[in-house]
Short mmCIF file of C-alpha atoms and ligand atoms in Angstrom, two decimals:
data_model
loop_
_atom_site.label_atom_id
_atom_site.label_comp_id
_atom_site.label_asym_id
_atom_site.label_seq_id
_atom_site.Cartn_x
_atom_site.Cartn_y
_atom_site.Cartn_z
CA UNK A 24 0.00 0.00 0.00
CA UNK A 25 1.29 3.48 -0.87
CA UNK A 26 2.43 5.60 2.07
CA UNK A 27 1.04 9.09 2.68
CA UNK A 28 4.26 10.58 1.34
CA UNK A 29 4.14 8.49 -1.84
CA UNK A 30 0.53 9.48 -2.48
CA UNK A 31 1.44 13.14 -2.06
CA UNK A 32 4.24 12.88 -4.62
CA UNK A 33 1.78 11.67 -7.25
CA UNK A 34 -0.69 14.47 -6.58
CA UNK A 35 -0.73 17.28 -9.20
CA UNK A 36 -1.70 19.94 -6.62
CA UNK A 37 1.14 18.92 -4.32
CA UNK A 38 3.60 18.94 -7.22
CA UNK A 39 2.62 22.57 -7.90
CA UNK A 40 3.34 23.76 -4.36
CA UNK A 41 6.23 21.40 -3.60
CA UNK A 42 9.12 23.55 -4.79
CA UNK A 43 8.08 26.93 -3.49
CA UNK A 44 6.28 26.03 -0.29
CA UNK A 45 6.96 22.49 0.91
CA UNK A 46 10.62 21.93 0.14
CA UNK A 47 11.96 25.20 1.66
CA UNK A 48 9.98 24.48 4.86
CA UNK A 49 11.17 20.89 4.92
CA UNK A 50 14.79 21.89 4.30
CA UNK A 51 14.63 24.22 7.28
CA UNK A 52 13.01 21.54 9.41
CA UNK A 53 15.97 19.23 8.92
CA UNK A 54 18.21 21.50 10.99
CA UNK A 55 15.78 21.58 13.91
CA UNK A 56 15.85 25.39 14.06
CA UNK A 57 19.42 25.84 12.81
CA UNK A 58 20.50 26.86 9.33
CA UNK A 59 23.02 24.09 8.48
CA UNK A 60 20.77 22.35 5.93
CA UNK A 61 19.84 25.59 4.21
CA UNK A 62 23.51 26.64 4.15
CA UNK A 63 24.63 23.28 2.79
CA UNK A 64 21.88 23.36 0.18
CA UNK A 65 23.06 26.77 -1.02
CA UNK A 66 26.65 25.54 -1.23
CA UNK A 67 25.52 22.42 -3.09
CA UNK A 68 23.64 24.49 -5.65
CA UNK A 69 26.70 26.56 -6.42
CA UNK A 70 28.86 23.43 -6.59
CA UNK A 71 26.41 21.91 -9.06
CA UNK A 72 26.50 25.10 -11.14
CA UNK A 73 30.28 24.96 -11.70
CA UNK A 74 31.51 24.96 -15.28
CA UNK A 75 32.10 21.63 -16.95
CA UNK A 76 31.36 19.21 -19.73
CA UNK A 77 29.46 16.62 -17.68
CA UNK A 78 26.44 14.36 -17.72
CA UNK A 79 24.33 14.85 -14.62
CA UNK A 80 21.62 12.46 -13.50
CA UNK A 81 19.10 13.60 -10.86
CA UNK A 82 17.39 10.51 -9.45
CA UNK A 83 13.87 11.23 -8.11
CA UNK A 84 14.18 14.79 -9.44
CA UNK A 85 10.61 15.78 -8.45
CA UNK A 86 9.63 19.09 -10.08
CA UNK A 87 13.21 19.68 -11.25
CA UNK A 88 14.18 22.05 -8.49
CA UNK A 89 17.93 21.41 -9.00
CA UNK A 90 17.87 21.28 -12.78
CA UNK A 91 18.60 24.97 -13.45
CA UNK A 92 21.58 24.97 -11.08
CA UNK A 93 22.91 21.66 -12.38
CA UNK A 94 22.56 22.74 -16.01
CA UNK A 95 23.88 26.31 -15.63
CA UNK A 96 27.57 25.56 -15.92
CA UNK A 97 27.31 22.76 -18.47
CA UNK A 98 29.52 23.13 -21.50
CA UNK A 99 30.32 21.05 -24.57
CA UNK A 100 28.15 17.94 -24.65
CA UNK A 101 27.03 18.42 -21.02
CA UNK A 102 23.48 17.33 -20.20
CA UNK A 103 21.20 17.17 -17.16
CA UNK A 104 18.64 14.35 -16.99
CA UNK A 105 16.03 14.17 -14.26
CA UNK A 106 14.32 10.84 -13.63
CA UNK A 107 11.22 10.37 -11.49
CA UNK A 108 8.27 8.00 -11.45
CA UNK A 109 5.62 10.63 -10.73
CA UNK A 110 4.01 11.96 -13.92
CA UNK A 111 2.66 14.93 -11.94
CA UNK A 112 6.16 15.91 -10.75
CA UNK A 113 7.64 15.49 -14.22
CA UNK A 114 4.87 17.61 -15.80
CA UNK A 115 5.68 20.36 -13.29
CA UNK A 116 9.41 20.04 -14.04
CA UNK A 117 8.77 20.38 -17.79
CA UNK A 118 6.70 23.51 -17.14
CA UNK A 119 9.08 25.23 -14.70
CA UNK A 120 12.61 24.17 -15.62
CA UNK A 121 13.32 23.87 -19.30
CA UNK A 122 16.47 24.30 -21.33
CA UNK A 123 18.42 22.89 -24.26
CA UNK A 124 20.53 20.78 -21.97
CA UNK A 125 17.71 19.63 -19.66
CA UNK A 126 15.54 16.55 -20.15
CA UNK A 127 13.29 14.42 -17.99
CA UNK A 128 12.57 10.72 -18.10
CA UNK A 129 9.93 8.71 -16.32
CA UNK A 130 11.49 5.77 -14.53
CA UNK A 131 12.01 3.85 -11.32
CA UNK A 132 15.09 4.62 -9.25
CA UNK A 133 15.49 0.86 -8.62
CA UNK A 134 16.09 0.17 -12.31
CA UNK A 135 17.58 3.27 -13.85
CA UNK A 136 17.10 3.17 -17.62
CA UNK A 137 20.76 3.96 -18.37
CA UNK A 138 23.92 2.02 -19.19
CA UNK A 139 26.71 1.42 -16.65
CA UNK A 140 29.27 4.22 -16.16
CA UNK A 141 27.16 6.89 -17.96
CA UNK A 142 27.12 9.96 -15.68
CA UNK A 143 29.74 12.17 -14.03
CA UNK A 144 27.42 13.39 -11.29
CA UNK A 145 24.53 11.34 -9.90
CA UNK A 146 22.24 13.03 -7.39
CA UNK A 147 19.47 11.76 -5.18
CA UNK A 148 18.15 14.57 -3.01
CA UNK A 149 15.32 14.44 -0.48
CA UNK A 150 13.93 11.22 -1.89
CA UNK A 151 15.58 8.09 -0.50
CA UNK A 152 13.57 8.34 2.72
CA UNK A 153 10.34 8.03 0.75
CA UNK A 154 11.37 4.90 -1.14
CA UNK A 155 10.33 1.68 0.62
CA UNK A 156 13.41 -0.26 -0.53
CA UNK A 157 16.02 2.54 -0.75
CA UNK A 158 19.42 0.84 -0.43
CA UNK A 159 19.32 -0.88 -3.86
CA UNK A 160 18.82 2.60 -5.31
CA UNK A 161 22.34 3.46 -4.10
CA UNK A 162 23.67 0.42 -5.99
CA UNK A 163 21.92 1.65 -9.12
CA UNK A 164 23.37 5.12 -8.66
CA UNK A 165 26.86 3.66 -8.29
CA UNK A 166 26.33 1.47 -11.35
CA UNK A 167 25.48 4.39 -13.67
CA UNK A 168 28.27 6.64 -12.31
CA UNK A 169 31.27 6.93 -14.61
CA UNK A 170 34.73 6.08 -13.25
CA UNK A 171 36.00 9.20 -11.48
CA UNK A 172 32.42 10.48 -11.17
CA UNK A 173 30.51 11.40 -8.02
CA UNK A 174 27.36 10.46 -6.15
CA UNK A 175 25.62 13.03 -3.97
CA UNK A 176 22.80 12.10 -1.60
CA UNK A 177 20.69 14.17 0.75
CA UNK A 178 18.47 12.24 3.14
CA UNK A 179 17.57 11.67 6.78
CA UNK A 180 19.86 10.39 9.52
CA UNK A 181 19.23 9.16 13.02
CA UNK A 182 22.16 11.14 14.45
CA UNK A 183 20.15 13.35 16.77
CA UNK A 184 16.57 12.27 16.18
CA UNK A 185 16.33 10.83 19.71
CA UNK A 186 16.26 14.42 20.90
CA UNK A 187 13.15 15.21 18.89
CA UNK A 188 9.95 14.18 20.68
CA UNK A 189 7.58 12.30 18.42
CA UNK A 190 9.94 12.25 15.44
CA UNK A 191 9.95 8.44 15.16
CA UNK A 192 6.17 8.39 15.41
CA UNK A 193 5.86 11.04 12.69
CA UNK A 194 8.29 9.11 10.53
CA UNK A 195 6.26 5.92 11.03
CA UNK A 196 2.90 7.50 10.20
CA UNK A 197 4.15 9.45 7.17
CA UNK A 198 6.21 6.53 5.88
CA UNK A 199 9.47 8.53 5.97
CA UNK A 200 12.49 6.39 6.76
CA UNK A 201 15.19 7.64 9.10
CA UNK A 202 18.56 6.10 8.18
CA UNK A 203 21.11 4.83 10.66
CA UNK A 204 24.26 6.91 10.99
CA UNK A 205 26.35 4.63 8.71
CA UNK A 206 23.67 2.97 6.59
CA UNK A 207 24.16 5.09 3.46
CA UNK A 208 27.95 5.21 3.83
CA UNK A 209 28.25 1.44 4.24
CA UNK A 210 26.10 0.73 1.23
CA UNK A 211 28.09 3.09 -0.98
CA UNK A 212 31.32 1.52 0.30
CA UNK A 213 29.95 -1.90 -0.54
CA UNK A 214 29.00 -0.66 -4.02
CA UNK A 215 32.68 0.16 -4.62
CA UNK A 216 32.56 3.91 -4.06
CA UNK A 217 35.50 5.65 -2.42
CA UNK A 218 36.10 8.92 -0.55
CA UNK A 219 32.68 8.53 1.06
CA UNK A 220 32.07 11.65 3.16
CA UNK A 221 29.11 12.52 5.35
CA UNK A 222 27.97 15.92 6.60
CA UNK A 223 25.19 15.77 9.20
CA UNK A 224 22.88 18.79 9.41
CA UNK A 225 20.49 17.96 12.27
CA UNK A 226 18.32 15.09 11.12
CA UNK A 227 19.59 15.44 7.56
CA UNK A 228 22.77 14.15 6.00
CA UNK A 229 24.61 14.96 2.81
CA UNK A 230 26.83 12.18 1.50
CA UNK A 231 29.39 12.64 -1.22
CA UNK A 232 31.24 9.67 -2.74
CA UNK A 233 33.45 8.98 -5.77
CA UNK A 234 33.70 6.04 -8.09
CA UNK A 235 37.33 4.99 -8.50
CA UNK A 236 38.91 6.24 -11.67
CA UNK A 237 39.71 3.29 -13.94
CA UNK A 238 42.67 5.07 -15.58
CA UNK A 239 46.06 3.71 -14.57
C1 SAM B 314 10.40 14.84 -1.99
S1 SAM B 314 10.60 14.67 -3.71
C2 SAM B 314 12.26 15.21 -3.98
C3 SAM B 314 12.41 16.03 -5.22
C4 SAM B 314 13.77 16.66 -5.40
N1 SAM B 314 14.80 15.64 -5.60
C5 SAM B 314 14.19 17.54 -4.23
O1 SAM B 314 15.32 17.46 -3.80
O2 SAM B 314 13.38 18.33 -3.76
C6 SAM B 314 10.76 12.94 -3.87
C7 SAM B 314 10.59 12.43 -5.28
O3 SAM B 314 10.94 11.06 -5.31
C8 SAM B 314 10.15 10.45 -6.31
N2 SAM B 314 10.22 9.00 -6.15
C9 SAM B 314 9.84 8.26 -5.08
N3 SAM B 314 10.10 6.95 -5.28
C10 SAM B 314 10.66 6.87 -6.52
C11 SAM B 314 11.16 5.79 -7.31
N4 SAM B 314 11.13 4.54 -6.86
N5 SAM B 314 11.66 6.06 -8.54
C12 SAM B 314 11.70 7.32 -9.01
N6 SAM B 314 11.24 8.39 -8.30
C13 SAM B 314 10.74 8.17 -7.09
C14 SAM B 314 8.77 11.04 -6.06
O4 SAM B 314 7.92 10.90 -7.17
C15 SAM B 314 9.14 12.50 -5.76
O5 SAM B 314 9.09 13.28 -6.94
#
């Protein structure tokens, strides 16, 4: 049965308000009153906007709220592709975030419709905690990352959730998963990624990892 969160993501009204109303509020909520998540998000956006000839894949891209940043610095053959399984979210993305280098594909994060080693940057932001079987998604992300490429994840973490009354209950009712402190890191390690780094921002975590470069 679909969770409350999954049903919301498929709702056309929710997809219209998600980027401007829901996501900013949610991003703030992750820092439990602080600004670390908002600050990290800002830094991430400018990192994504750096110049380069890269292929970027945004897994569970929602309404494409990172597509403009990720496409801004693209040069040469560089492309941004957003993949999501919600038609409502993708319709919103196509309305709000268009460009010559931007495209969207409907697909399931568990079986990404791309060949091995295809992308230089593979993102999955604010989505893994909604996916009932999320760890295999990390394997898929690692699979489609090119040697020398990077994976960037933003999701929940249990680091300080014990301090938040009712947080586990809320997570249970909404269907949001709260990951153990090393769960994401260990899975990326096991998928062969290196330089796996975690930044905890309250009950959120950003994880950055690299796929080993195959060049000698
Ligand atoms: C909360 S939104 C996140 C959107 C955007 N990445 C962001 O950072 O704001 C979560 C998205 O995950 C998508 N999603 C959930 N499960 C998925 C799956 N198995 N495959 C592809 N997309 C999925 C939902 O449709 C929704 O658009």
